[in-house]
Coordinates of C-alpha atoms in Angstrom, one line a residue:
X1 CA 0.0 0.0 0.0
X2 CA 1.1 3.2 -0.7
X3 CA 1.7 6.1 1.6
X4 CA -1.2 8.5 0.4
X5 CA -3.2 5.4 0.4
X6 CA -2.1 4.0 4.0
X7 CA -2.9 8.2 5.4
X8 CA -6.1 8.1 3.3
X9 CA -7.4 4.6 4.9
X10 CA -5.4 5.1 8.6
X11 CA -7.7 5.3 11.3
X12 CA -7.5 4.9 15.2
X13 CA -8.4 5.6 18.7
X14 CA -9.8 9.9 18.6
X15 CA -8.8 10.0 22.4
X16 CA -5.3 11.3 22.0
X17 CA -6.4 13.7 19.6
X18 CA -9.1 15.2 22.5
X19 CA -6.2 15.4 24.6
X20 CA -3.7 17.4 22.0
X21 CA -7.3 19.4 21.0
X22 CA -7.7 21.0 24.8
X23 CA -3.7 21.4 25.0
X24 CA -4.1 23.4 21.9
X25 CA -6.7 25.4 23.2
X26 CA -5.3 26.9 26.3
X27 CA -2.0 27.8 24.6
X28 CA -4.9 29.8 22.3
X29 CA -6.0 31.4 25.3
X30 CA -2.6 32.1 27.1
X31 CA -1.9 33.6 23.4
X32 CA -4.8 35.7 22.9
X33 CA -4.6 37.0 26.8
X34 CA -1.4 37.8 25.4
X35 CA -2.5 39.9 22.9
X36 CA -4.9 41.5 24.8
X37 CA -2.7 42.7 27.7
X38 CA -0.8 44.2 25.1
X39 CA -3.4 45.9 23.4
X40 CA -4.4 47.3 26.5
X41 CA -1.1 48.5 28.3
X42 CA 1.4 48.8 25.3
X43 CA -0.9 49.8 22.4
X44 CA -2.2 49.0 19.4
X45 CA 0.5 48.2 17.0
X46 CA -1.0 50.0 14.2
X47 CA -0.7 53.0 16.0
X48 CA 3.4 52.6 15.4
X49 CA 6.1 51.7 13.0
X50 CA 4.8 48.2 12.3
X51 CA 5.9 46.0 8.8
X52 CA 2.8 44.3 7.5
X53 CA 3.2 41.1 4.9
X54 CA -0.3 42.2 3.8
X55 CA -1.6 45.7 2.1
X56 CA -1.8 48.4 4.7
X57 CA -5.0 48.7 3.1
X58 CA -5.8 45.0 4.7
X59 CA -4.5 45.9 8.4
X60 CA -7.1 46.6 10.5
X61 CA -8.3 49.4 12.8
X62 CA -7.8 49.5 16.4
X63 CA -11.6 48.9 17.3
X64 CA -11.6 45.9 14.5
X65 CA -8.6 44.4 16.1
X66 CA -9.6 44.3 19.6
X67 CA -13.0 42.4 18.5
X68 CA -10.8 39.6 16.3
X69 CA -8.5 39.5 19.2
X70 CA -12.4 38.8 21.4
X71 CA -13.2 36.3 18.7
X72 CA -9.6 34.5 19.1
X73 CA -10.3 34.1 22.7
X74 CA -13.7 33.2 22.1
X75 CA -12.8 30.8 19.9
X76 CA -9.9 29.2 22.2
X77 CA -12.5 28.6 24.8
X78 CA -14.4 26.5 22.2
X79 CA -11.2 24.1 21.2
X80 CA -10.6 23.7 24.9
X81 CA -14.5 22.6 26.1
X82 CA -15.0 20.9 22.8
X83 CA -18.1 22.6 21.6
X84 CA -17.9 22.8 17.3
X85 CA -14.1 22.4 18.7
X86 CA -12.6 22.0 14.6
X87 CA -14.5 24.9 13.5
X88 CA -13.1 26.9 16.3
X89 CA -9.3 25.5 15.8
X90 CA -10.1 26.8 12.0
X91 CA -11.1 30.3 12.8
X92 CA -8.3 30.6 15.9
X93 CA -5.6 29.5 13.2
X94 CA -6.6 31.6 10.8
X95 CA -6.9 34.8 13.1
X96 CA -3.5 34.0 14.9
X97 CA -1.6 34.1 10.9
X98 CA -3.7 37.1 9.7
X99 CA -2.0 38.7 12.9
X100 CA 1.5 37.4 12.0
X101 CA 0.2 39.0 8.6
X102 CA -0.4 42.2 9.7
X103 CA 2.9 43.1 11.6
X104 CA 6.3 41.1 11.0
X105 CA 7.6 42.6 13.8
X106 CA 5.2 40.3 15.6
X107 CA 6.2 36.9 13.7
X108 CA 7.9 34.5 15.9
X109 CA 8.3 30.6 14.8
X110 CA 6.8 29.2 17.8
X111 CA 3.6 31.8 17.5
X112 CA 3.3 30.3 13.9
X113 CA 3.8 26.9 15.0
X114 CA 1.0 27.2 17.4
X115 CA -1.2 28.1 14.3
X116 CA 0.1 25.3 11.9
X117 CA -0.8 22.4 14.4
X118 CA -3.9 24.1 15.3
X119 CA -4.7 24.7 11.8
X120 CA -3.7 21.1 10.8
X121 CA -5.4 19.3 13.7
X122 CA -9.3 21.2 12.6
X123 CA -9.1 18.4 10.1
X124 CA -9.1 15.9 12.3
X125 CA -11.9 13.9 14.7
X126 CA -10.4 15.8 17.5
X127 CA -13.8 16.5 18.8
X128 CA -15.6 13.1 19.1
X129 CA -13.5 12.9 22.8
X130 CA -13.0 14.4 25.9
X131 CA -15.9 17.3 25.2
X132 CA -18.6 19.3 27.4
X133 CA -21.3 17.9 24.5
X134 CA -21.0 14.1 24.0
X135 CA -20.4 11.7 26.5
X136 CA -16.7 10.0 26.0
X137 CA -16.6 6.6 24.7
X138 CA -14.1 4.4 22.5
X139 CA -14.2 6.3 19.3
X140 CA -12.6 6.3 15.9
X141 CA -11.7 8.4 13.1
X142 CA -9.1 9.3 10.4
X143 CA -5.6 10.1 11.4
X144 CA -4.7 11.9 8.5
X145 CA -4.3 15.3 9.7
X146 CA -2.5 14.0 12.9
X147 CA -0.1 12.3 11.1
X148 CA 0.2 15.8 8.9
X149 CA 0.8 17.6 12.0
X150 CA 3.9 14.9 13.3
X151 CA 5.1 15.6 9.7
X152 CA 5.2 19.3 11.0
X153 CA 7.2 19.1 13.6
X154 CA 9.7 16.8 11.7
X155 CA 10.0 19.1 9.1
X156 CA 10.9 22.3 12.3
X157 CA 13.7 19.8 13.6
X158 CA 14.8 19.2 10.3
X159 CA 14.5 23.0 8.9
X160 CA 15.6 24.6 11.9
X161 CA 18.9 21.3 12.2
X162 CA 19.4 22.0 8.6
X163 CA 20.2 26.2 9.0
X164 CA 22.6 25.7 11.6
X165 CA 24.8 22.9 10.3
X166 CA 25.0 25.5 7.2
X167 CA 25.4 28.1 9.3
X168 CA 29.6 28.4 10.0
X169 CA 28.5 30.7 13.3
X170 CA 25.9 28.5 14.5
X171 CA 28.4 25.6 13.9
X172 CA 31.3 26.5 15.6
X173 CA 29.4 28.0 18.8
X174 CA 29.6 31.4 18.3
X175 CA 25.6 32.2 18.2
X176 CA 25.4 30.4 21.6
X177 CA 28.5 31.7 23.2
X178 CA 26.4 35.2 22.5
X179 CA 23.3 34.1 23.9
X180 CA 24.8 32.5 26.9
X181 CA 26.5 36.5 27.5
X182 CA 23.3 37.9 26.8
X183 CA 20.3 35.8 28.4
X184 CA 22.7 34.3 30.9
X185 CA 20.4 35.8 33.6
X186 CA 17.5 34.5 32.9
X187 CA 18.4 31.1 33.2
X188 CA 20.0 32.3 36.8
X189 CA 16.3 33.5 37.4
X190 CA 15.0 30.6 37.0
X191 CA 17.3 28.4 39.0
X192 CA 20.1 27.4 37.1
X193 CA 23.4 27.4 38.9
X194 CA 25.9 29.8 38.4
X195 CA 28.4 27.4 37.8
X196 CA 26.5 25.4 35.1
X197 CA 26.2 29.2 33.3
X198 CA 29.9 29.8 33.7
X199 CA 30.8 26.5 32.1
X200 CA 28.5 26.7 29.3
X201 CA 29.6 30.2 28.4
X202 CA 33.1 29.2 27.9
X203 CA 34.1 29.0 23.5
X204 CA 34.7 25.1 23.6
X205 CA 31.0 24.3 25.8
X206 CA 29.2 26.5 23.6
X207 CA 31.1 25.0 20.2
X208 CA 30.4 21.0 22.2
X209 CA 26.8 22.4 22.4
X210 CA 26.3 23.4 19.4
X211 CA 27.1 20.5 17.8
X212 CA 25.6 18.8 19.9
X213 CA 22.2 20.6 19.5
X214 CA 22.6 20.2 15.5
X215 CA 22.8 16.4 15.7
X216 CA 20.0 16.6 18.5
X217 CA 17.3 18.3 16.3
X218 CA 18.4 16.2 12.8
X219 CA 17.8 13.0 14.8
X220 CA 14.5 14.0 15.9
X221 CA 13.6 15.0 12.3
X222 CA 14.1 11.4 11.5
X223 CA 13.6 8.8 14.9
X224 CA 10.8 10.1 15.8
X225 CA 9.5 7.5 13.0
X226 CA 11.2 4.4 13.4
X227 CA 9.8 2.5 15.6
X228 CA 12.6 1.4 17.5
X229 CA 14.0 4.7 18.3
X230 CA 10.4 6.9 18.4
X231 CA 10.7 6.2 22.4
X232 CA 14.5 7.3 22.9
X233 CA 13.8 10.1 20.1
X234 CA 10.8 11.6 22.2
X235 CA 12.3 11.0 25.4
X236 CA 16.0 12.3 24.2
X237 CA 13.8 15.2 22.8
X238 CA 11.2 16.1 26.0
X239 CA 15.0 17.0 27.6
X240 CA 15.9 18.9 24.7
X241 CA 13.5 21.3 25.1
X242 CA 13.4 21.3 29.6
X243 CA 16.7 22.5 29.2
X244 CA 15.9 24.9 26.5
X245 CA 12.9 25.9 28.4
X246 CA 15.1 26.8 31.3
X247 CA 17.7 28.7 29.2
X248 CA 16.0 30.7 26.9
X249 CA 12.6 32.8 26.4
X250 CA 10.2 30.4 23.7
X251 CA 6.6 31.5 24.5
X252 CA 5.6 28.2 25.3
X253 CA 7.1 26.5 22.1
X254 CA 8.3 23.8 24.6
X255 CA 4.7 22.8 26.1
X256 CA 3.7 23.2 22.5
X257 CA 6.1 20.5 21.2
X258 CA 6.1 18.0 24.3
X259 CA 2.5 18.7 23.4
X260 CA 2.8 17.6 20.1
X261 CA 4.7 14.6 20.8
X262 CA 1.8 13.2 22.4
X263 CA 0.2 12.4 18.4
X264 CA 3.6 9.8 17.9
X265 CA 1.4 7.5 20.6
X266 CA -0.3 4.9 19.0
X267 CA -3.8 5.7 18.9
X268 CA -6.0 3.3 20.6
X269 CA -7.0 3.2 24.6
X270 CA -6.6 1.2 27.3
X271 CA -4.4 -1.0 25.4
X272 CA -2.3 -2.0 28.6
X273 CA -3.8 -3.6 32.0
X274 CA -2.4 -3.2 35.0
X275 CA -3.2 -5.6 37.9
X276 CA -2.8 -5.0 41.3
X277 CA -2.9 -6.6 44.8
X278 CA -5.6 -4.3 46.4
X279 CA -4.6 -6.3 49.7
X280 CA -1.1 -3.8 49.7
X281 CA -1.4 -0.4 50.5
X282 CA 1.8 0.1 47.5
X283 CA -0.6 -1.6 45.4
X284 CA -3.5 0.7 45.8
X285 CA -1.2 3.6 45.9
X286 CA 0.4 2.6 42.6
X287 CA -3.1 2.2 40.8
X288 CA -4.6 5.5 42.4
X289 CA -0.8 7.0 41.0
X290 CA -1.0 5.4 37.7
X291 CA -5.0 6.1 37.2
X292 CA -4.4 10.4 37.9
X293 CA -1.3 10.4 35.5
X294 CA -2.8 8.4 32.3
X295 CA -4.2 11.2 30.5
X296 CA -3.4 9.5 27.5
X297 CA -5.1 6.5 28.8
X298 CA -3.0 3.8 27.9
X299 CA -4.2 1.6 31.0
X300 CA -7.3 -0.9 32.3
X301 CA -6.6 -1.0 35.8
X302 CA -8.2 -3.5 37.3
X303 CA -7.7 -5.3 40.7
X304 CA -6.8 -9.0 41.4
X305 CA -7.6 -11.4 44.3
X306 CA -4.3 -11.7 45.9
X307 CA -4.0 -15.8 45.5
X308 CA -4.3 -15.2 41.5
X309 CA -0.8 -13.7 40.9
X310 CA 0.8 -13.5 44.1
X311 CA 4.5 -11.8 45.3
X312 CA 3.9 -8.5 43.5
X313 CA 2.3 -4.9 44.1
X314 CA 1.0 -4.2 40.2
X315 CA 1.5 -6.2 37.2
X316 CA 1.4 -4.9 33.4
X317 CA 0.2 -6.5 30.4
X318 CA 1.8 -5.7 27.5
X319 CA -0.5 -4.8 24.5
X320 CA 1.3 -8.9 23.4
X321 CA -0.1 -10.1 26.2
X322 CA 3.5 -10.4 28.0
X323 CA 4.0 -9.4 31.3
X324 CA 6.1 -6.9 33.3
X325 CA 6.4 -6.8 37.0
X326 CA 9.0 -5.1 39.7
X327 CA 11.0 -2.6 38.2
X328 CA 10.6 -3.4 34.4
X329 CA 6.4 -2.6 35.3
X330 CA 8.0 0.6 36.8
X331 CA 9.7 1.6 33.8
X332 CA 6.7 0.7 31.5
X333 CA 4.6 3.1 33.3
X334 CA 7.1 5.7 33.4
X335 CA 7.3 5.0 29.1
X336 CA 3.4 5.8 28.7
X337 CA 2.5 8.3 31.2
X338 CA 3.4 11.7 29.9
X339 CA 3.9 13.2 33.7
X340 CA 6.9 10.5 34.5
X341 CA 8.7 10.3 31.1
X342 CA 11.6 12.2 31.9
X343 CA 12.6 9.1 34.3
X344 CA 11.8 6.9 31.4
X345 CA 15.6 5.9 30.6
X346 CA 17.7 5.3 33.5
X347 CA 14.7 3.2 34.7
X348 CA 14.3 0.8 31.4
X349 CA 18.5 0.8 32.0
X350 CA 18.4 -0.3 35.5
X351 CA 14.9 -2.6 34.6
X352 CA 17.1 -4.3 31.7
X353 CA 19.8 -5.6 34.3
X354 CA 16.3 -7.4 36.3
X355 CA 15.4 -10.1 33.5
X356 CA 13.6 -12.0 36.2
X357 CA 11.0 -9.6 36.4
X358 CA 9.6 -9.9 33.0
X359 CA 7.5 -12.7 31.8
X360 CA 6.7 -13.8 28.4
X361 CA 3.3 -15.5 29.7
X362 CA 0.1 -15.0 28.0
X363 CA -3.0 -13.2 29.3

């Protein structure tokens, strides 16, 4: 089968989607707050040198403004409760780039990416799940569009990779080594030690990071789609952008991509069960842990009677019906629950030294 065809014929679980859908939506209403606070302590930007991609003629008044600006919000509120949700993510994309349109002085990548997913994801069944109108329920639908939208943030990594390996500056360090002695500060504000700054400012850190941040972002362009490196590539990634969250000034591009990152799941729910011994306190403290931090609800969790398995707190089965227990079942819930990913790898390397806690028996 072709790839058109496979995109054309692909469908799966909507549940994800409804997740991405109300993620989308506040970072539309953080944005058009934004916008508003702006408008109503700085000024309207037409009012001042501004650099329109469109017409003058096509930039609109100050009263006209603040009502699209109303009808962005508006519409945010829509995409995050669900209510004619792709309709809303249409008209909230399509208001945020007219605004890019109006004043280049305002463009920003991550502003624009916003739009583009938001854009891309109104094509999708985003709103047959997790909505204030229609009760939730195992739902499908194409996954088209979402599959466009993992294509977008491929083709960022790879665009954005691709400039700075041509760039000789951005190459040899020199672009970081200036922003470490310019936004130094804020990454003090923000609790990074002073030390850690002074070493990352020196020439040979910021020339190691560089290259290092190159080789980062071309690898994500690409893993992120192989199968057997799409967990590494989005765990290796989520840190990629903590520690660029912590450094630098993004406007929420990094809750926007981890955000994002949430689509390369497969789509189906409750795939997983986990099993516990509601006879332990760790075991009930493990499902009521597990159960608040599934938001992409990858789990049944269901309790056993404690002769059945016996000798363990929780035990996962695998969507092959093989089992995990101990620490390997530790590191599988730390792979699919968004909140704990970050601990993902040094738990699967200490859970691959356990063998005996993994079971290849069948449900």
């Amino acid at each position: 089968m072709s790839i058109g065809a496979r995109l054309r014929t692909e469908s799966g679980a909507t549940y994800v989607l409804g997740v991405v859908r109300i993620g989308l939506g506040v970072l539309l209403f953080v944005r058009g707050l934004g916008f508003l606070r702006e408008l109503a302590t700085v000024g309207y930007f037409g009012d001042v040198f501004h650099m329109p991609f469109l017409p003058e003629s096509m930039v609109p008044t100050r009263a006209v403004y603040a009502a699209l600006l109303v009808a962005f919000v508006l519409a945010s509120v829509l995409v995050t409760a669900g209510h004619h949700a792709r309709a809303a993510l249409f008209v909230a994309s399509t208001l945020g780039v007219y605004f890019l349109l109006c004043d280049r002085l305002q463009f920003h990548h991550n502003r624009y990416a916003l739009y583009c997913y938001a854009f891309l994801l109104s094509f999708s069944p985003c709103d047959r799940s997790l909505t204030i109108t229609q009760p939730d329920g195992e739902k499908s639908g194409p996954l088209w569009a979402a599959r466009l939208a993992q294509l977008q943030c491929s083709i960022i990594y790879l665009a954005s990779g691709g400039s700075k390996l041509l760039d000789p500056d951005w190459r040899g360090g020199r672009v970081l080594f200036d922003r470490f002695a310019r936004y130094s500060y804020m990454a003090i504000d923000k609790g990074v030690p002073q030390g850690v700054i002074e070493f990352f400012s020196r020439a040979e850190s910021t020339s190691l990071l560089a290259k290092m941040a190159i080789g980062t972002e071309l690898f994500l362009a690409f893993g992120l789609w192989h199968p057997r490196t799409r967990v590494f590539a989005l765990w290796l990634g989520a840190w990629f952008h903590i520690v660029i969250e912590g450094t630098s000034a993004v406007e929420g591009f990094t809750w926007l991509t981890l955000l994002i990152y949430a689509l390369f799941a497969t789509h189906d729910t409750r795939g997983r069960k986990l099993y516990f011994d509601s006879s332990r306190t760790l075991g009930r403290l493990y499902a009521r842990l597990v159960g608040g931090l599934d938001w992409l609800a990858r789990y049944e969790i269901k309790a056993w009677e404690p002769d059945e398995v016996g000798g363990h707190h929780i035990v996962i089965i695998r969507r092959d019906g093989s089992r995990a227990t101990g620490l390997r079942a530790l590191a599988m819930v730390s792979r699919t629950c968004p909140a704990l990913f970050l601990m993902w790898a040094p738990l699967a390397l200490l859970a691959s030294f356990t063998g005996g806690s993994d079971s290849s028996e069948r449900e």
